[in-house]
Every structure is written in C-alpha cells, then in structure tokens.
Amino acid sequence: MPENKSGESLSDRQKYDFKRDLEELQTLHGRGTELISVYVPPGKQISDVANYLREEFSQASNIKSQGTRKAVQGAIQSILARLKYFKAPPTNGVIFFVGEIPKGGDQTRMVQYTLVPPDPITTFLYRCDSEFYLEPLLDMLLDKKVYGLIVIDRSEATLGILRGKRISVVRNFDSLVPSKHRMGGQSAQRFERLIEIAANEFYKKVADLATDAFLNLPGLQGILVGGPGPTKNYFNDSNYLHHELQKKVIDTYDIGYTDEYGLKELVTAAKESLMDLDLMREKRLILRLLEEIRKNEGSLAAYGEEEVRHATEIGQVDTLLLSEGVRKHRAEIECPSCGFKGKVTIVKEDDLARCPKCDSVANVTNTVDMVDEFFELAESMGTKVELISTDSEEGEMLLKAFGGIAAILRFATS
Ligand code: ZN
C-alpha cells in the first residue's frame, strides 16, 4: 500500500499507481448492486467502521436474490478482515473497493482494492451499487500545481496562491505612495522624490511579503505577476523579489485589477502559458532524446523495453523516460516443461505467458505493471524518472515510435 506522509504531495510513482487503479476500477461493473465502496476519513474510529459494516452485513440478509446477498455479505466480510490491519486510518484516510465481477458464464471473480488517496477524505461513506463510487477520487487526480500570484500597481497590491484550480488570497494592502496630485507648498522636485522613496518602500514591502509567502512554499512551480500599468514590469525588472523567487517568475500579464478579482484575472490570463509550461518540459526531454538518437557516434540515447532495462540495470541511465500510455505487465514465470524461471512481458495481466526457451505455456507466479517495474528499478539505481503524458505530439511519439520507454544515458554504449 502506498505510504503518504502528512501534507506532502505524492511521488510521481504513487500518483501513477493511484491513477492506474482508478482506471481499472472505472471499467468494473457488477451484475447487480453488489459492489461496495467504503470511504474512511482520517480521525474516524476503526471500531465504528467495523460496527457500521456489521450492521450492513445483517441488513443484507434481507436481500431477496441469493446471488446478490452472498456477494454483498462476502464483500463486507472481506472489508472487515482488511480493517483489522489498521489501528487507525492513515493521514488521508483509506478507501476499500470490494465486489464480485462477472467474468463470463456464471463465473465471477472477487476484486479487492485498498487505496490511500492523495488528498484527505472528508466524510465517511458506505455505498453498495453496480459500480464503484469514484467521483471524489477522480477530482483528486486533477493536477494540483502551486503558483505564487502577485498583482500590483502603485496604489495597491495583492498576493495569492493558486493550488490546482483554487485561488487563495495571502494578503491585500494599499500603498502609501502619494497620488499624483501635489500638496500645496511643496516643490515639484521634492514631491517627485517623495513619491519615488515611497514607491521603493512599497515594492520592497511587496517583495518581503512574497518571500514570507512563497519562498518555502512546498511544490511552488512558478510565480505570475500582473497589473494594469507599467508598475508590474518595473517591479519585475528591478529585481525586488528574492533571487530564488525572481528565477521563478514565469511572465508578467496585463490585467485590470489589483485586488482579489485581479488574482482571478491573472490566472485566466496566464492559463495558456501554464499549460504550455507543462508540455514544454516533456517536449524538451523528447527533443533531447531525438537529438541523441540522430548522432552517429557517442549517442546518449536508448529506447525499447529490453535495451532500456539493461541500461538501467547497469547504471547507465541518467534520465528514464516512461510514457503514461504504456499498458504492459511483467510476469514472473516458471516453465513446467523445461524448468525455466524468469520474467517475460505480457500485455494484459491475465494473458497467457509463454516460456522463452521452449514456448510452452508457463505458470505465472506474480505480475507487476511494467511502468512500476521500471520505477522500482530506477529507484534502486538512483536514476531520475520522467513520466511523459501523451498530450503532446512528442509524448505521442515516445509511445508509438519507441514503445513508451526510452532513456538519456550518462555515458555512451561503446
Ligand atoms: Zn520452457
């Protein structure tokens, strides 16, 4: 089961596993209303959950159809057994999906999933239906990248944080920069000077508050700066921001307001650059790979399952590029005819596996998702892994032309 430490975002691999589990769960349908989903939020007593399930178990004895009754009671019992492994729910809670799935004829198979979600579950939920209840989890899959927001002009500034789709205000304040109307009795020159000093103080204050709000913000991807006039550009170009934050400024955007509404305007204005940014990273990696492949000598590229697995195993890989579109499994097999033991690749988890030596149908002792296998191998070698979506042309190419698996190497193969 994936571990999830409090407040930390999941690793790429955990997200991948979670996404893959949901994909599988979405394809499952029961014959009747006999698939059970149980959401246990953090803070819920396990004993309360067990009592609730025991109650549901006895209620289920009223179900008329014998098949459905047995399926529901069997599923509840299985969840009760699984609950025994928990003293308390994990930090984000835990979810059980259990039920009988038809597999042709009168046959069914029992599926059981225990999932730890990337975000906390908020309410306890028990549901018995012909499908598993997944909606709250599908929402969690939406990307929750974090951006710092600054909207500014000479009279006002607002700082905010964008998390996924949610915008929160950190601070809104007015500047003390005098307006252009000069007080009587002041010389124009002195007045200009006062304005500049006040403006400089204001920009420094905005920058200090940005440091407090953004510098140690976990998962900060970048900073967006916006405003109605030239102030935002002056603020950005004059390096008022902490140098670590300055490096993260994605761009400046022309917007009408500098209050909370301005933050919304800013996010809308930046939408395209944010989407591009995500795909840009993937594109850059694939273009780098293609560049290496084109080299006649000293190429730092490897592609295809076997070549990349070998390179990873000997520590030759700098960056492993895995397509999210890969749908394959590694099966550990034992051949009943020749005694061969080893691993082979199959497409579906329940496909027949053949012995690579004598071509007999082999006994499968274990299967793992192939992307997971590569993740694990890479982790053991300290190799970087980049999961590549199929949303860009380049990502699509990785999947179609290279089987979804490629690598940029530390040193060329001699
Ligand atoms: Zn064999």
XYZ file of C-alpha atoms and ligand atoms in Angstrom:
415
model
C 0.000 0.000 0.000
C 1.374 3.454 -0.847
C 2.536 5.468 2.144
C 1.566 9.086 2.212
C 3.190 11.382 4.718
C 1.094 14.163 6.120
C 0.723 17.178 3.869
C 3.324 16.005 1.369
C 2.305 15.532 -2.184
C 2.529 12.034 -3.619
C 5.527 10.979 -5.641
C 5.134 10.581 -9.402
C 5.047 6.863 -8.923
C 2.310 6.957 -6.274
C 0.264 9.235 -8.494
C 0.793 6.866 -11.386
C -0.337 3.872 -9.309
C -3.361 5.723 -7.984
C -4.360 6.824 -11.487
C -3.936 3.310 -12.834
C -6.034 1.821 -10.028
C -8.841 4.292 -10.739
C -8.675 3.496 -14.438
C -9.142 -0.197 -13.653
C -11.912 0.452 -11.154
C -13.823 2.520 -13.711
C -14.050 -0.490 -16.022
C -15.627 -2.775 -13.383
C -19.365 -3.430 -13.241
C -21.253 -5.813 -11.012
C -24.198 -7.986 -12.080
C -26.452 -6.350 -9.544
C -25.983 -3.781 -6.816
C -23.211 -5.673 -5.136
C -20.046 -3.594 -5.453
C -19.100 -1.989 -2.181
C -17.235 1.264 -1.683
C -16.224 2.356 1.805
C -14.526 5.719 2.432
C -12.899 6.035 5.844
C -11.779 9.592 6.664
C -8.797 10.272 8.932
C -9.985 10.598 12.516
C -12.726 8.004 12.152
C -12.530 5.183 14.674
C -11.853 1.851 13.003
C -14.157 0.183 15.551
C -17.009 2.490 14.458
C -16.436 1.499 10.850
C -16.465 -2.176 11.821
C -19.738 -1.745 13.734
C -21.288 0.038 10.782
C -20.246 -2.766 8.438
C -21.568 -5.477 10.781
C -24.908 -3.661 10.782
C -24.881 -3.552 6.957
C -24.000 -7.238 6.941
C -27.105 -8.173 8.918
C -29.265 -5.797 6.833
C -28.013 -7.611 3.739
C -29.702 -10.812 4.925
C -32.963 -9.210 3.693
C -31.722 -9.109 0.091
C -34.011 -11.392 -1.931
C -31.644 -12.522 -4.672
C -29.444 -15.199 -3.207
C -26.562 -14.355 -5.549
C -26.571 -10.664 -4.636
C -26.973 -11.426 -0.937
C -23.979 -13.727 -0.911
C -21.904 -11.278 -2.951
C -22.698 -8.320 -0.688
C -22.098 -10.245 2.515
C -18.889 -11.708 1.142
C -17.630 -8.260 0.198
C -18.473 -6.823 3.629
C -16.679 -9.676 5.341
C -13.634 -9.106 3.208
C -13.545 -5.424 4.167
C -13.981 -6.318 7.845
C -10.975 -8.617 7.536
C -8.930 -5.862 5.925
C -9.884 -3.351 8.619
C -8.039 -5.497 11.153
C -4.732 -4.317 9.643
C -5.474 -0.751 10.719
C -5.242 0.628 14.244
C -6.349 3.991 12.866
C -6.904 5.333 9.358
C -3.793 6.719 7.570
C -3.299 10.516 7.430
C -5.500 10.939 4.374
C -7.888 8.138 5.267
C -8.354 4.882 3.377
C -10.840 3.531 0.849
C -11.977 -0.033 0.216
C -13.500 -1.253 -3.020
C -14.648 -4.868 -2.911
C -17.058 -6.871 -5.012
C -17.828 -9.729 -7.362
C -17.216 -9.028 -11.037
C -18.718 -11.307 -13.711
C -16.109 -12.994 -15.866
C -18.227 -14.813 -18.406
C -20.788 -17.579 -17.927
C -21.920 -17.868 -14.342
C -18.430 -17.244 -13.081
C -17.399 -14.235 -11.025
C -14.166 -13.077 -9.540
C -13.707 -11.115 -6.346
C -11.864 -7.816 -6.722
C -10.439 -6.028 -3.716
C -8.698 -2.675 -3.665
C -7.365 -0.747 -0.697
C -6.459 2.785 -1.709
C -4.783 5.614 0.134
C -5.843 8.855 -1.546
C -3.513 11.775 -2.374
C -5.880 14.213 -0.602
C -7.722 13.681 2.674
C -11.172 12.108 2.577
C -13.670 14.394 4.272
C -16.666 12.193 5.069
C -17.370 8.574 5.903
C -19.268 6.867 3.147
C -20.670 3.390 2.536
C -22.146 2.622 -0.845
C -23.429 -0.542 -2.457
C -24.055 -0.183 -6.174
C -23.459 -1.857 -9.530
C -20.368 0.331 -9.949
C -17.730 1.530 -7.539
C -18.188 5.079 -6.318
C -15.171 7.010 -7.626
C -16.198 10.650 -8.130
C -14.389 12.143 -5.105
C -11.194 10.402 -6.186
C -11.368 11.458 -9.823
C -11.321 15.060 -8.607
C -8.129 14.354 -6.702
C -6.376 13.386 -9.913
C -6.627 16.885 -11.279
C -3.258 18.473 -11.214
C -2.634 20.422 -8.053
C 0.328 22.517 -9.022
C 1.163 25.504 -6.869
C 1.872 29.016 -8.176
C 2.527 32.301 -6.428
C 0.427 35.230 -7.612
C 1.293 38.926 -7.396
C -0.920 41.700 -8.746
C 0.426 45.183 -8.318
C 0.189 48.818 -9.297
C 1.296 51.955 -7.488
C -1.674 52.127 -5.199
C -2.388 48.530 -4.245
C -1.017 45.006 -4.292
C -2.470 41.566 -3.637
C -0.581 38.323 -3.093
C -2.230 34.983 -3.615
C -1.620 31.284 -4.147
C -3.018 29.144 -6.933
C -3.424 25.466 -5.945
C -4.896 23.338 -8.695
C -7.902 25.443 -9.545
C -8.271 27.143 -6.194
C -7.061 30.690 -5.614
C -6.475 31.908 -2.091
C -5.600 35.444 -1.032
C -2.483 35.748 1.105
C -2.521 39.497 1.608
C -4.067 42.619 0.152
C -2.786 46.082 1.003
C -2.736 49.671 -0.191
C 0.478 51.537 -0.791
C 1.320 54.807 0.892
C 2.585 56.218 -2.364
C 1.063 59.706 -2.659
C -1.164 60.252 -5.630
C -0.008 62.481 -8.451
C -1.808 65.497 -7.011
C 0.716 67.636 -5.330
C 0.036 69.209 -1.980
C 0.279 72.958 -1.903
C 3.585 74.411 -0.842
C 5.765 71.506 -1.922
C 8.284 71.922 -4.668
C 7.659 69.687 -7.666
C 11.125 68.189 -7.377
C 10.807 67.359 -3.697
C 7.399 65.884 -4.337
C 8.749 63.617 -7.089
C 11.499 62.498 -4.759
C 8.980 61.649 -2.026
C 6.947 59.615 -4.457
C 9.975 57.627 -5.540
C 11.014 56.881 -1.966
C 7.501 55.794 -1.050
C 7.174 53.650 -4.176
C 10.507 51.981 -3.498
C 9.411 51.201 0.075
C 6.157 49.793 -1.228
C 7.891 47.468 -3.730
C 10.279 46.296 -1.030
C 7.355 45.505 1.241
C 5.603 43.538 -1.511
C 8.811 41.612 -2.119
C 9.265 40.875 1.597
C 5.724 39.577 1.883
C 6.299 37.458 -1.227
C 9.383 35.965 0.431
C 7.335 35.086 3.516
C 4.519 33.602 1.465
C 6.324 31.816 -1.358
C 9.959 31.050 -0.559
C 9.285 27.911 1.478
C 6.013 27.009 -0.184
C 6.149 23.276 -0.984
C 5.748 22.425 -4.657
C 5.955 26.019 -5.904
C 6.157 25.793 -9.699
C 6.414 29.457 -10.569
C 5.247 32.992 -9.964
C 2.842 35.052 -12.052
C 2.998 38.843 -11.909
C 0.203 41.036 -13.204
C -1.273 44.512 -13.065
C -2.899 47.245 -15.110
C 0.040 49.551 -15.831
C 3.817 49.583 -16.202
C 4.357 49.072 -12.452
C 4.325 45.266 -12.680
C 7.100 45.358 -15.279
C 9.141 47.869 -13.302
C 8.688 45.719 -10.172
C 9.720 42.586 -12.028
C 12.613 44.081 -13.997
C 14.142 45.803 -10.971
C 14.681 42.529 -9.112
C 12.856 43.482 -5.942
C 11.966 39.831 -5.377
C 14.245 37.426 -3.527
C 16.611 35.999 -6.145
C 15.216 32.478 -5.706
C 11.720 33.783 -6.384
C 12.851 36.071 -9.208
C 14.095 32.978 -11.070
C 10.619 31.503 -10.813
C 8.721 34.384 -12.402
C 7.026 32.869 -15.439
C 5.867 36.117 -17.030
C 4.036 39.400 -16.458
C 0.428 39.830 -17.565
C -1.754 42.834 -18.363
C -4.874 42.781 -16.243
C -7.361 45.380 -14.995
C -7.450 44.965 -11.213
C -5.066 44.653 -8.294
C -7.463 43.201 -5.715
C -8.781 39.694 -5.178
C -10.561 39.893 -8.517
C -7.220 40.735 -10.092
C -5.844 37.380 -8.908
C -8.593 35.609 -10.861
C -7.901 37.738 -13.906
C -4.220 36.904 -13.622
C -4.826 33.148 -13.563
C -7.117 33.377 -16.589
C -4.571 35.480 -18.482
C -1.783 33.009 -17.683
C -3.745 29.848 -18.430
C -2.136 29.207 -21.759
C 1.405 29.728 -20.568
C 0.761 27.366 -17.649
C -0.471 24.597 -19.924
C 2.401 25.135 -22.324
C 4.861 25.085 -19.467
C 3.801 21.602 -18.503
C 4.016 20.256 -22.008
C 7.232 22.211 -22.680
C 9.145 20.159 -20.144
C 8.001 16.959 -21.809
C 8.734 18.287 -25.270
C 12.232 19.340 -24.269
C 13.005 15.876 -22.939
C 11.807 14.095 -26.070
C 13.588 16.544 -28.385
C 16.756 15.909 -26.394
C 16.240 12.175 -26.900
C 15.727 12.556 -30.657
C 18.844 14.697 -30.885
C 20.845 11.918 -29.244
C 19.321 9.244 -31.431
C 20.364 11.153 -34.561
C 24.025 11.175 -33.546
C 26.138 8.646 -35.398
C 28.699 8.375 -32.677
C 28.558 8.666 -28.917
C 24.775 8.691 -28.814
C 23.399 9.082 -25.295
C 20.053 7.542 -26.145
C 18.496 4.136 -25.547
C 14.996 3.037 -26.438
C 12.812 -0.015 -26.409
C 11.979 -2.125 -23.396
C 14.926 -4.508 -23.360
C 17.666 -2.081 -24.248
C 16.477 0.421 -21.648
C 16.033 -2.232 -18.954
C 19.570 -3.417 -19.489
C 20.964 0.131 -19.457
C 19.063 0.883 -16.247
C 20.300 -2.288 -14.570
C 23.946 -1.421 -15.226
C 23.502 2.176 -14.019
C 23.986 3.707 -17.462
C 20.769 5.699 -17.437
C 20.703 9.362 -16.486
C 17.014 10.016 -17.144
C 14.413 7.359 -17.750
C 11.502 8.471 -19.940
C 8.327 6.486 -19.340
C 5.097 7.081 -21.221
C 1.917 7.096 -19.161
C 0.363 5.286 -22.099
C 2.317 2.045 -21.623
C -0.041 -0.822 -20.791
C 2.078 -3.865 -20.144
C 2.872 -6.248 -17.357
C 5.924 -8.195 -16.276
C 5.152 -11.742 -15.323
C 7.387 -13.953 -13.235
C 7.105 -17.407 -14.720
C 8.084 -20.990 -14.123
C 8.048 -23.366 -17.071
C 6.545 -26.772 -16.280
C 8.264 -28.364 -19.317
C 11.874 -27.179 -19.170
C 12.063 -25.703 -15.689
C 12.915 -22.179 -16.876
C 12.394 -19.482 -14.259
C 12.418 -15.806 -15.127
C 10.402 -12.814 -16.286
C 8.525 -12.153 -19.501
C 6.411 -9.249 -20.712
C 2.701 -9.707 -21.316
C 0.100 -7.164 -22.340
C -2.840 -7.938 -20.078
C -2.406 -9.110 -16.540
C -4.243 -12.359 -17.223
C -2.709 -13.100 -20.639
C -1.012 -16.437 -21.142
C 2.745 -16.299 -20.665
C 4.971 -18.491 -22.787
C 8.362 -19.859 -21.855
C 11.053 -18.019 -23.846
C 13.098 -21.261 -24.079
C 10.613 -23.923 -25.155
C 7.462 -21.912 -25.925
C 5.288 -23.949 -23.537
C 2.609 -22.136 -21.601
C 4.291 -21.224 -18.337
C 2.909 -20.834 -14.818
C 2.727 -17.206 -13.782
C 3.731 -16.751 -10.148
C 3.477 -12.952 -9.987
C 2.745 -9.963 -12.229
C 3.587 -6.268 -11.882
C 2.712 -3.270 -14.004
C 5.690 -2.620 -16.274
C 5.906 1.101 -15.573
C 6.040 0.194 -11.871
C 8.781 -2.309 -12.572
C 10.861 0.413 -14.247
C 10.134 2.872 -11.434
C 11.419 0.361 -8.932
C 14.499 -0.476 -10.934
C 15.271 3.226 -11.394
C 14.814 3.910 -7.678
C 17.248 1.174 -6.765
C 19.853 2.704 -9.103
C 19.215 6.334 -8.149
C 18.046 7.111 -11.671
C 15.751 10.054 -12.447
C 12.360 9.125 -13.886
C 10.196 11.406 -16.039
C 6.621 10.311 -16.657
C 5.589 11.629 -20.056
C 1.941 12.229 -20.916
C 0.522 11.517 -24.340
C -0.902 15.048 -24.575
C 1.850 16.427 -26.783
C 2.959 15.292 -30.222
C 6.330 14.392 -28.762
C 4.746 12.369 -25.963
C 2.697 10.523 -28.523
C 5.871 9.792 -30.478
C 7.557 8.317 -27.399
C 4.691 5.868 -27.063
C 4.242 4.953 -30.700
C 7.782 5.003 -32.065
C 9.692 3.822 -29.002
C 7.180 1.636 -27.196
C 6.833 4.258 -24.474
C 10.210 3.542 -22.923
C 13.422 5.425 -23.626
C 16.395 6.808 -21.765
C 19.007 9.504 -21.888
C 22.280 7.908 -20.849
C 25.117 9.003 -18.600
C 27.694 7.573 -20.978
C 27.541 6.144 -24.480
C 27.486 2.426 -25.140
C 30.906 1.504 -26.522
Zn 10.218 -23.968 -21.041
